[in-house]
mmCIF file of C-alpha atoms in Angstrom:
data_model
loop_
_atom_site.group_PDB
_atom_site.id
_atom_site.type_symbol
_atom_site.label_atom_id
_atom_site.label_comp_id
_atom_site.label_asym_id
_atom_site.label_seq_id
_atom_site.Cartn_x
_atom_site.Cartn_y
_atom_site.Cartn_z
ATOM 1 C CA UNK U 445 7.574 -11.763 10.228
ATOM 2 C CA UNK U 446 4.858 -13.341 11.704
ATOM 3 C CA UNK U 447 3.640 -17.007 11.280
ATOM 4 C CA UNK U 448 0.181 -18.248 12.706
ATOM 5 C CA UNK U 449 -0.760 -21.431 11.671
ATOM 6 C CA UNK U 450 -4.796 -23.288 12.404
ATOM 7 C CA UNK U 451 -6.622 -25.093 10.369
ATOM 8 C CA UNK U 452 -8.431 -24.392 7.668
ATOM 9 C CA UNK U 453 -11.802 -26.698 8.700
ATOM 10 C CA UNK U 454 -13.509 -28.938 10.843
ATOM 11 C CA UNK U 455 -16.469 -30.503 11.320
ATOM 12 C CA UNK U 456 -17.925 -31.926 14.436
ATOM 13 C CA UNK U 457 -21.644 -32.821 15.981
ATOM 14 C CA UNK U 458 -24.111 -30.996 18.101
ATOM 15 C CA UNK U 459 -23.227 -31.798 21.442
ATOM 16 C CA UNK U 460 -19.742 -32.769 20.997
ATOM 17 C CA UNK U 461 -16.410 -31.094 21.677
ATOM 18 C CA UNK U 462 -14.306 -29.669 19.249
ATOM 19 C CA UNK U 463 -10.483 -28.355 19.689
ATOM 20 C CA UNK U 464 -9.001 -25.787 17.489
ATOM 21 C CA UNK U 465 -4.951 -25.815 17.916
ATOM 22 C CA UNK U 466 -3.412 -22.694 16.669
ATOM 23 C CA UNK U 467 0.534 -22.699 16.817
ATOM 24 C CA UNK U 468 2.529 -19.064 16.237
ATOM 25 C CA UNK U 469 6.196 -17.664 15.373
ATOM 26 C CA UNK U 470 6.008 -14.331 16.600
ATOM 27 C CA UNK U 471 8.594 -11.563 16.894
ATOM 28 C CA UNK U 472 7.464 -10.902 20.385
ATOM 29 C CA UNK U 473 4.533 -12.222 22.668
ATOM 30 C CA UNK U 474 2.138 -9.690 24.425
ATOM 31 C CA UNK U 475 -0.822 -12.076 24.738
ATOM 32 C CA UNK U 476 -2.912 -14.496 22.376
ATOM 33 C CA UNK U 477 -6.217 -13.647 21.091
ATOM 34 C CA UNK U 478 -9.378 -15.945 20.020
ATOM 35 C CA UNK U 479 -12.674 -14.551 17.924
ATOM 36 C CA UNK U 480 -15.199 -15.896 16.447
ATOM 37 C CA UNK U 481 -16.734 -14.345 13.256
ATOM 38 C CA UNK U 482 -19.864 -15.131 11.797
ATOM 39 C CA UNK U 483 -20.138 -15.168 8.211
ATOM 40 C CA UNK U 484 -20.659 -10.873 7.404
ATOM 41 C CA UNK U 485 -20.521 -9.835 10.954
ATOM 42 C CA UNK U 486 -17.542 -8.545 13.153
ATOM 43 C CA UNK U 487 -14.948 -10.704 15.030
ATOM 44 C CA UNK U 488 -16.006 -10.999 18.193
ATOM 45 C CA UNK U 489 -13.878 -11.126 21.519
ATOM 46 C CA UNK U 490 -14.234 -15.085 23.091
ATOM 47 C CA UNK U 491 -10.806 -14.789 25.325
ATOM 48 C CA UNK U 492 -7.415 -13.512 25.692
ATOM 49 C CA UNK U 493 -4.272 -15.275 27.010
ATOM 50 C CA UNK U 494 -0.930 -13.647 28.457
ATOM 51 C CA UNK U 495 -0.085 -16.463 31.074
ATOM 52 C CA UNK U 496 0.678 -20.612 30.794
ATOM 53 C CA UNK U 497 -2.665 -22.270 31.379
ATOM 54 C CA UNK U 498 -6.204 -22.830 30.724
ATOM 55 C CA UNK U 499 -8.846 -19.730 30.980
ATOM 56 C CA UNK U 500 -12.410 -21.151 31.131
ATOM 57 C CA UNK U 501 -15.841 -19.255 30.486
ATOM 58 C CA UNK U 502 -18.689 -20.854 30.017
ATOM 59 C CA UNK U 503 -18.145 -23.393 27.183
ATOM 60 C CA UNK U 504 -14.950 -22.298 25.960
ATOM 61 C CA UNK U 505 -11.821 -22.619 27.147
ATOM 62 C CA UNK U 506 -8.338 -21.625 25.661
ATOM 63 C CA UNK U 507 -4.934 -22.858 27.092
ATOM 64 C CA UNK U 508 -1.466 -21.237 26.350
ATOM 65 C CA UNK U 509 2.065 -22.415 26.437
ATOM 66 C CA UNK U 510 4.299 -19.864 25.900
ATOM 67 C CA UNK U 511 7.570 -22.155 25.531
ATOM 68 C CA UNK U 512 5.829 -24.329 22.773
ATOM 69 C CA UNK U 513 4.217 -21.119 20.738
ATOM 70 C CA UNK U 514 0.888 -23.408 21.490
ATOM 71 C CA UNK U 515 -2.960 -22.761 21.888
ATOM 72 C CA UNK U 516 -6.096 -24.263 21.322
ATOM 73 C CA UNK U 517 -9.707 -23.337 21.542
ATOM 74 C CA UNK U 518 -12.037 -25.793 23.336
ATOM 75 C CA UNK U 519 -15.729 -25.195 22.651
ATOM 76 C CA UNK U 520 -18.077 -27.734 24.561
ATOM 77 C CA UNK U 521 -21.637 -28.714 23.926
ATOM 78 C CA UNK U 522 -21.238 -27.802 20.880
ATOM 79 C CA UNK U 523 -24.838 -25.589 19.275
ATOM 80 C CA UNK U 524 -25.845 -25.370 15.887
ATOM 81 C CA UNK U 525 -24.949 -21.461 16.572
ATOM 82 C CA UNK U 526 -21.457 -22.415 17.265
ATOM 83 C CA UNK U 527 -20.875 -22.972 13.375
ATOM 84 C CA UNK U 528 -18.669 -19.592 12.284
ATOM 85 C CA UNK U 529 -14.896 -18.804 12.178
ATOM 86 C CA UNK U 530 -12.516 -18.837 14.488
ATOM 87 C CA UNK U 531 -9.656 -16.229 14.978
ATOM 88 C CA UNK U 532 -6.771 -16.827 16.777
ATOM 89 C CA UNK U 533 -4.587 -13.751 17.149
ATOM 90 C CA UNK U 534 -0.839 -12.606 18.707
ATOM 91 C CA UNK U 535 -0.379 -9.523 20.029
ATOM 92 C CA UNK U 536 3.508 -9.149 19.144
ATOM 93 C CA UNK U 537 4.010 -5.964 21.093
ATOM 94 C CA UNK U 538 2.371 -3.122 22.931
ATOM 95 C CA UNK U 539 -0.798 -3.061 20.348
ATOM 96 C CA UNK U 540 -0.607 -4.672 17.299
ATOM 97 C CA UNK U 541 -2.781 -7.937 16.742
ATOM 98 C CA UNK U 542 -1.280 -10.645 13.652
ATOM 99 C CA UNK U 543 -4.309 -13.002 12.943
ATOM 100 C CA UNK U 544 -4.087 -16.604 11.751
ATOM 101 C CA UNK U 545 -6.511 -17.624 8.735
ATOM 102 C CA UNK U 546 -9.052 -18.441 11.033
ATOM 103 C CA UNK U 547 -10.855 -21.931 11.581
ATOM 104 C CA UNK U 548 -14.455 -22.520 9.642
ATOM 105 C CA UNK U 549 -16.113 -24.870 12.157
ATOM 106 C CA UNK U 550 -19.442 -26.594 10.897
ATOM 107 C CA UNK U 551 -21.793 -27.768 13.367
ATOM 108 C CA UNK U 552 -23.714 -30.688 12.000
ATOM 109 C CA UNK U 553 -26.865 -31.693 13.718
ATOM 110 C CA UNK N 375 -22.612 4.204 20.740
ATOM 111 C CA UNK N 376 -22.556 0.534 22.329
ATOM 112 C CA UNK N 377 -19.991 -0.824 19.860
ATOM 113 C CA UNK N 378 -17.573 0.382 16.518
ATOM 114 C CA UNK N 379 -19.670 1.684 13.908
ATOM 115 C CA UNK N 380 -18.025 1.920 10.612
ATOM 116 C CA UNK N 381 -19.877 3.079 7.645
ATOM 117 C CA UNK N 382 -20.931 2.607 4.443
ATOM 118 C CA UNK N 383 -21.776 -1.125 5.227
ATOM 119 C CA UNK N 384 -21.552 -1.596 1.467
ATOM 120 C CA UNK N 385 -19.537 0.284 -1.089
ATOM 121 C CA UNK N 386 -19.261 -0.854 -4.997
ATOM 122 C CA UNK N 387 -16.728 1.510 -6.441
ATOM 123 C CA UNK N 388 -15.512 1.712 -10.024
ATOM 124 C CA UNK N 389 -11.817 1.120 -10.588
ATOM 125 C CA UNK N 390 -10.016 4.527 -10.110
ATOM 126 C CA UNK N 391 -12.882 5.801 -8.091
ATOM 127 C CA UNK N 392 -11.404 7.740 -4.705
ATOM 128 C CA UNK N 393 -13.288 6.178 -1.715
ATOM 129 C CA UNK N 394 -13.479 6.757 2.135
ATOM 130 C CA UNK N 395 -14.966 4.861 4.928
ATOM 131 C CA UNK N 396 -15.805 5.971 8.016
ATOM 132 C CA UNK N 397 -15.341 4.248 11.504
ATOM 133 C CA UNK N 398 -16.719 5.444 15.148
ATOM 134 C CA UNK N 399 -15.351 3.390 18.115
ATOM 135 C CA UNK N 400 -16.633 3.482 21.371
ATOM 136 C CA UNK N 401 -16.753 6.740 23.266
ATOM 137 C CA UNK N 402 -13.297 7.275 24.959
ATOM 138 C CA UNK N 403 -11.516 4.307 23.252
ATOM 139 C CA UNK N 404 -7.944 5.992 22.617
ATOM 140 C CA UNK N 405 -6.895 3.346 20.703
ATOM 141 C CA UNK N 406 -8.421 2.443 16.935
ATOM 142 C CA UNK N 407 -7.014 0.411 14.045
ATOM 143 C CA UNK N 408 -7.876 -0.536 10.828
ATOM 144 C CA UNK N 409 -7.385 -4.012 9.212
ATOM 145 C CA UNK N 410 -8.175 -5.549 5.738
ATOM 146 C CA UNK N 411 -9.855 -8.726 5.259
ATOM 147 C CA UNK N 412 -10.155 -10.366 2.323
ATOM 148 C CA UNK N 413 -12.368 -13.423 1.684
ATOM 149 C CA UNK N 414 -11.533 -16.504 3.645
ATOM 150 C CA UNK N 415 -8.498 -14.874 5.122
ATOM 151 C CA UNK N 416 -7.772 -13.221 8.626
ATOM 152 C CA UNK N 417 -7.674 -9.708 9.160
ATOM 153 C CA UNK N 418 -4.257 -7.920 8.069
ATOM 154 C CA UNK N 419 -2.913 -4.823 9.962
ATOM 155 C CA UNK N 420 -3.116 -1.403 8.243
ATOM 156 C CA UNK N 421 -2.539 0.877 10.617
ATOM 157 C CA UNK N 422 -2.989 2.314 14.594
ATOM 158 C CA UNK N 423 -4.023 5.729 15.998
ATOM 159 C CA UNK N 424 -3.071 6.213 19.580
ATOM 160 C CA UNK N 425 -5.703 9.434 19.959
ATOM 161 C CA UNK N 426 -5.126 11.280 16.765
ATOM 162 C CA UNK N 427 -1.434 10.200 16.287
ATOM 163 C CA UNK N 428 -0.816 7.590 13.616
ATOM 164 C CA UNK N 429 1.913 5.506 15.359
ATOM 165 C CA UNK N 430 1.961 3.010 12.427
ATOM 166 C CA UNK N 431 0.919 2.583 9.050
ATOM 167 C CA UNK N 432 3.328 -0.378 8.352
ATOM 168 C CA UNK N 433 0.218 -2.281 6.491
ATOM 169 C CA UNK N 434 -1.201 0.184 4.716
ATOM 170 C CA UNK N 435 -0.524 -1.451 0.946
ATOM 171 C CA UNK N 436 0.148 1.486 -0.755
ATOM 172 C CA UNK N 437 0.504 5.418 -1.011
ATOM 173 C CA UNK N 438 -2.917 5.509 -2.432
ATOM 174 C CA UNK N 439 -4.178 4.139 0.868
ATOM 175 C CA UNK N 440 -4.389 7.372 3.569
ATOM 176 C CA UNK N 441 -6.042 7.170 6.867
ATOM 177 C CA UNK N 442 -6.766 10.138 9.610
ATOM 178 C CA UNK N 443 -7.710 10.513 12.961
ATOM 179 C CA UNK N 444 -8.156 14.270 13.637
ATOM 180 C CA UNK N 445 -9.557 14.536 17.046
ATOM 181 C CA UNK N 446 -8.912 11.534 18.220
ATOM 182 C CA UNK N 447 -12.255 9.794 17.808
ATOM 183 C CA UNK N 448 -13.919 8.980 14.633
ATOM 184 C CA UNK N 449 -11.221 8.270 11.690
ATOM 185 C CA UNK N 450 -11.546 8.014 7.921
ATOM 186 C CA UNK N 451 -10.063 5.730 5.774
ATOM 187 C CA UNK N 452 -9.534 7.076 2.128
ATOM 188 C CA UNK N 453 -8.337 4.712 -0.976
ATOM 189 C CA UNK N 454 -7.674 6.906 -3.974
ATOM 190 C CA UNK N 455 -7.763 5.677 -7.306
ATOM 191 C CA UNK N 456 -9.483 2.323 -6.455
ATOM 192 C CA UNK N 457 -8.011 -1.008 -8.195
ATOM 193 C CA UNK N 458 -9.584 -4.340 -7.968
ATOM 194 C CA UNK N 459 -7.343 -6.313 -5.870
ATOM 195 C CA UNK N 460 -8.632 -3.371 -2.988
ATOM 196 C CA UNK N 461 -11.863 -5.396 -2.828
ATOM 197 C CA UNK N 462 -12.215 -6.512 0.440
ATOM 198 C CA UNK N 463 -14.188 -5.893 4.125
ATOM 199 C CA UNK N 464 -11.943 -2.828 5.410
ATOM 200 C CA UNK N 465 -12.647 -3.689 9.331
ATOM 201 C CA UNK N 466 -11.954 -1.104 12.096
ATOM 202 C CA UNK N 467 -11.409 -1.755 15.778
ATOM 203 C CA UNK N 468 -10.786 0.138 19.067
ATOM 204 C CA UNK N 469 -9.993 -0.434 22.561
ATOM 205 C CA UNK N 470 -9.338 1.441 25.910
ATOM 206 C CA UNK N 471 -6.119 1.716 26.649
ATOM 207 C CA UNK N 472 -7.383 1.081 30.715
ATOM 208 C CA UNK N 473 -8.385 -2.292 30.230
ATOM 209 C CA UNK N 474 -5.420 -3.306 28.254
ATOM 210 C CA UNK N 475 -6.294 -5.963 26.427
ATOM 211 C CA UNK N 476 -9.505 -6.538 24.539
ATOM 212 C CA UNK N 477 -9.875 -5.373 21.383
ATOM 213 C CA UNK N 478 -13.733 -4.793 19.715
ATOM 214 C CA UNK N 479 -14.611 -4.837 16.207
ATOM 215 C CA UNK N 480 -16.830 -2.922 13.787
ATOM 216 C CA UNK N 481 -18.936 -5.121 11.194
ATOM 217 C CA UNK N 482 -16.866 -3.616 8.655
ATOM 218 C CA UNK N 483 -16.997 -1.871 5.308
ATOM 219 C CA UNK N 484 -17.388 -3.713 2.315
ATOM 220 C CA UNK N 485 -15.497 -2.646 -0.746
ATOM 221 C CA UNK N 486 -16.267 -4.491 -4.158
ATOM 222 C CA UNK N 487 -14.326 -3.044 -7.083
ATOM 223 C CA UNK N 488 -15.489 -3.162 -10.391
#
């Protein structure tokens, strides 16, 4: 089966930094997913990971290591808008994407 | 259109009512899924259509749960005989098989059961 662990909350200031680790069992590894979902609204795509290493855009990055089962989520300057849930998601083979429980991240002024 | 469009955006049901929702993804997509979410959870697989084949329905919960993808573009999803633990957002997704990896979401459908 598949095990995808984050946590459940967290809380952090406008401005700040916040890092969302997300650690995986998977029966096979074809690339890690992040999304962030709004409360009623679609998951939507932030980045995707196949290699070792840190992927930046904007402000958020996401880093991989394969041999630890290992991600995070780095959002910067943190914005009020920020506040939602965050996916993270294995693609275990060709197409098929197992999510974690997803993050709620509050943004507190 | 620009995105997945999935429809009704709302559906109250009454227990052993047959339902189906309906999801467009975006022109050419040949992939599309579907995926359950219940509240406070992460999506869970149902199933995948590669074109009109159904490759895999591993996570579809039940025989009462039936999904179709005749032409290869829009695809229903049909619950018969509605129970309450089927309340949930029923969320469907596509992508193009040419870029390979990212993978676009409806807003969903969402089921209440009463």
């Amino acid at each position: 089966g598949q095990n995808i662990d984050q946590p459940t909350e967290m809380t952090a200031t406008e401005g700040a930094i916040v890092q969302i680790n997300c650690t995986y069992q998977t029966s096979g590894f074809n690339g890690l997913f992040w999304y962030q979902q709004h409360a009623g609204e679609a998951p939507t795509f932030l980045s995707y990971n196949v290699l070792d290493g840190l992927e930046e855009k904007g402000r958020f990055s996401s880093f991989l290591s394969r041999s630890k089962g290992y991600s995070y989520l780095l959002l910067k300057e943190l914005q009020m808008k920020d506040s939602a849930s965050y996916l993270c998601a294995v693609r275990d083979d060709d197409y098929k994407l197992s999510f974690g429980a997803g993050t709620t991240v509050t943004v507190r002024a | 259109g620009a995105g997945v469009s999935q429809s009704p955006r709302y559906k109250v049901a009454k227990r052993g009512q047959d339902v189906a929702l309906r999801c467009d993804p975006i022109s050419g997509h040949v992939s599309l899924f579907w995926y359950q979410q219940a509240l406070g959870q992460g999506p869970e697989f149902l199933t995948y259509f590669q074109n009109e084949a159904q490759l895999d329905k591993s996570g579809l919960p039940s025989d009462r749960f039936f999904a179709e993808r005749p032409e290869g573009s829009v695809s229903t999803l049909k619950i018969q005989r509605t129970q309450q633990e089927d309340s949930a957002v029923y969320l469907c997704a596509s992508s193009d098989e040419g870029s390979g990896n990212t993978i676009y979401f409806g807003e969903g459908s969402w089921l209440t059961v009463v």
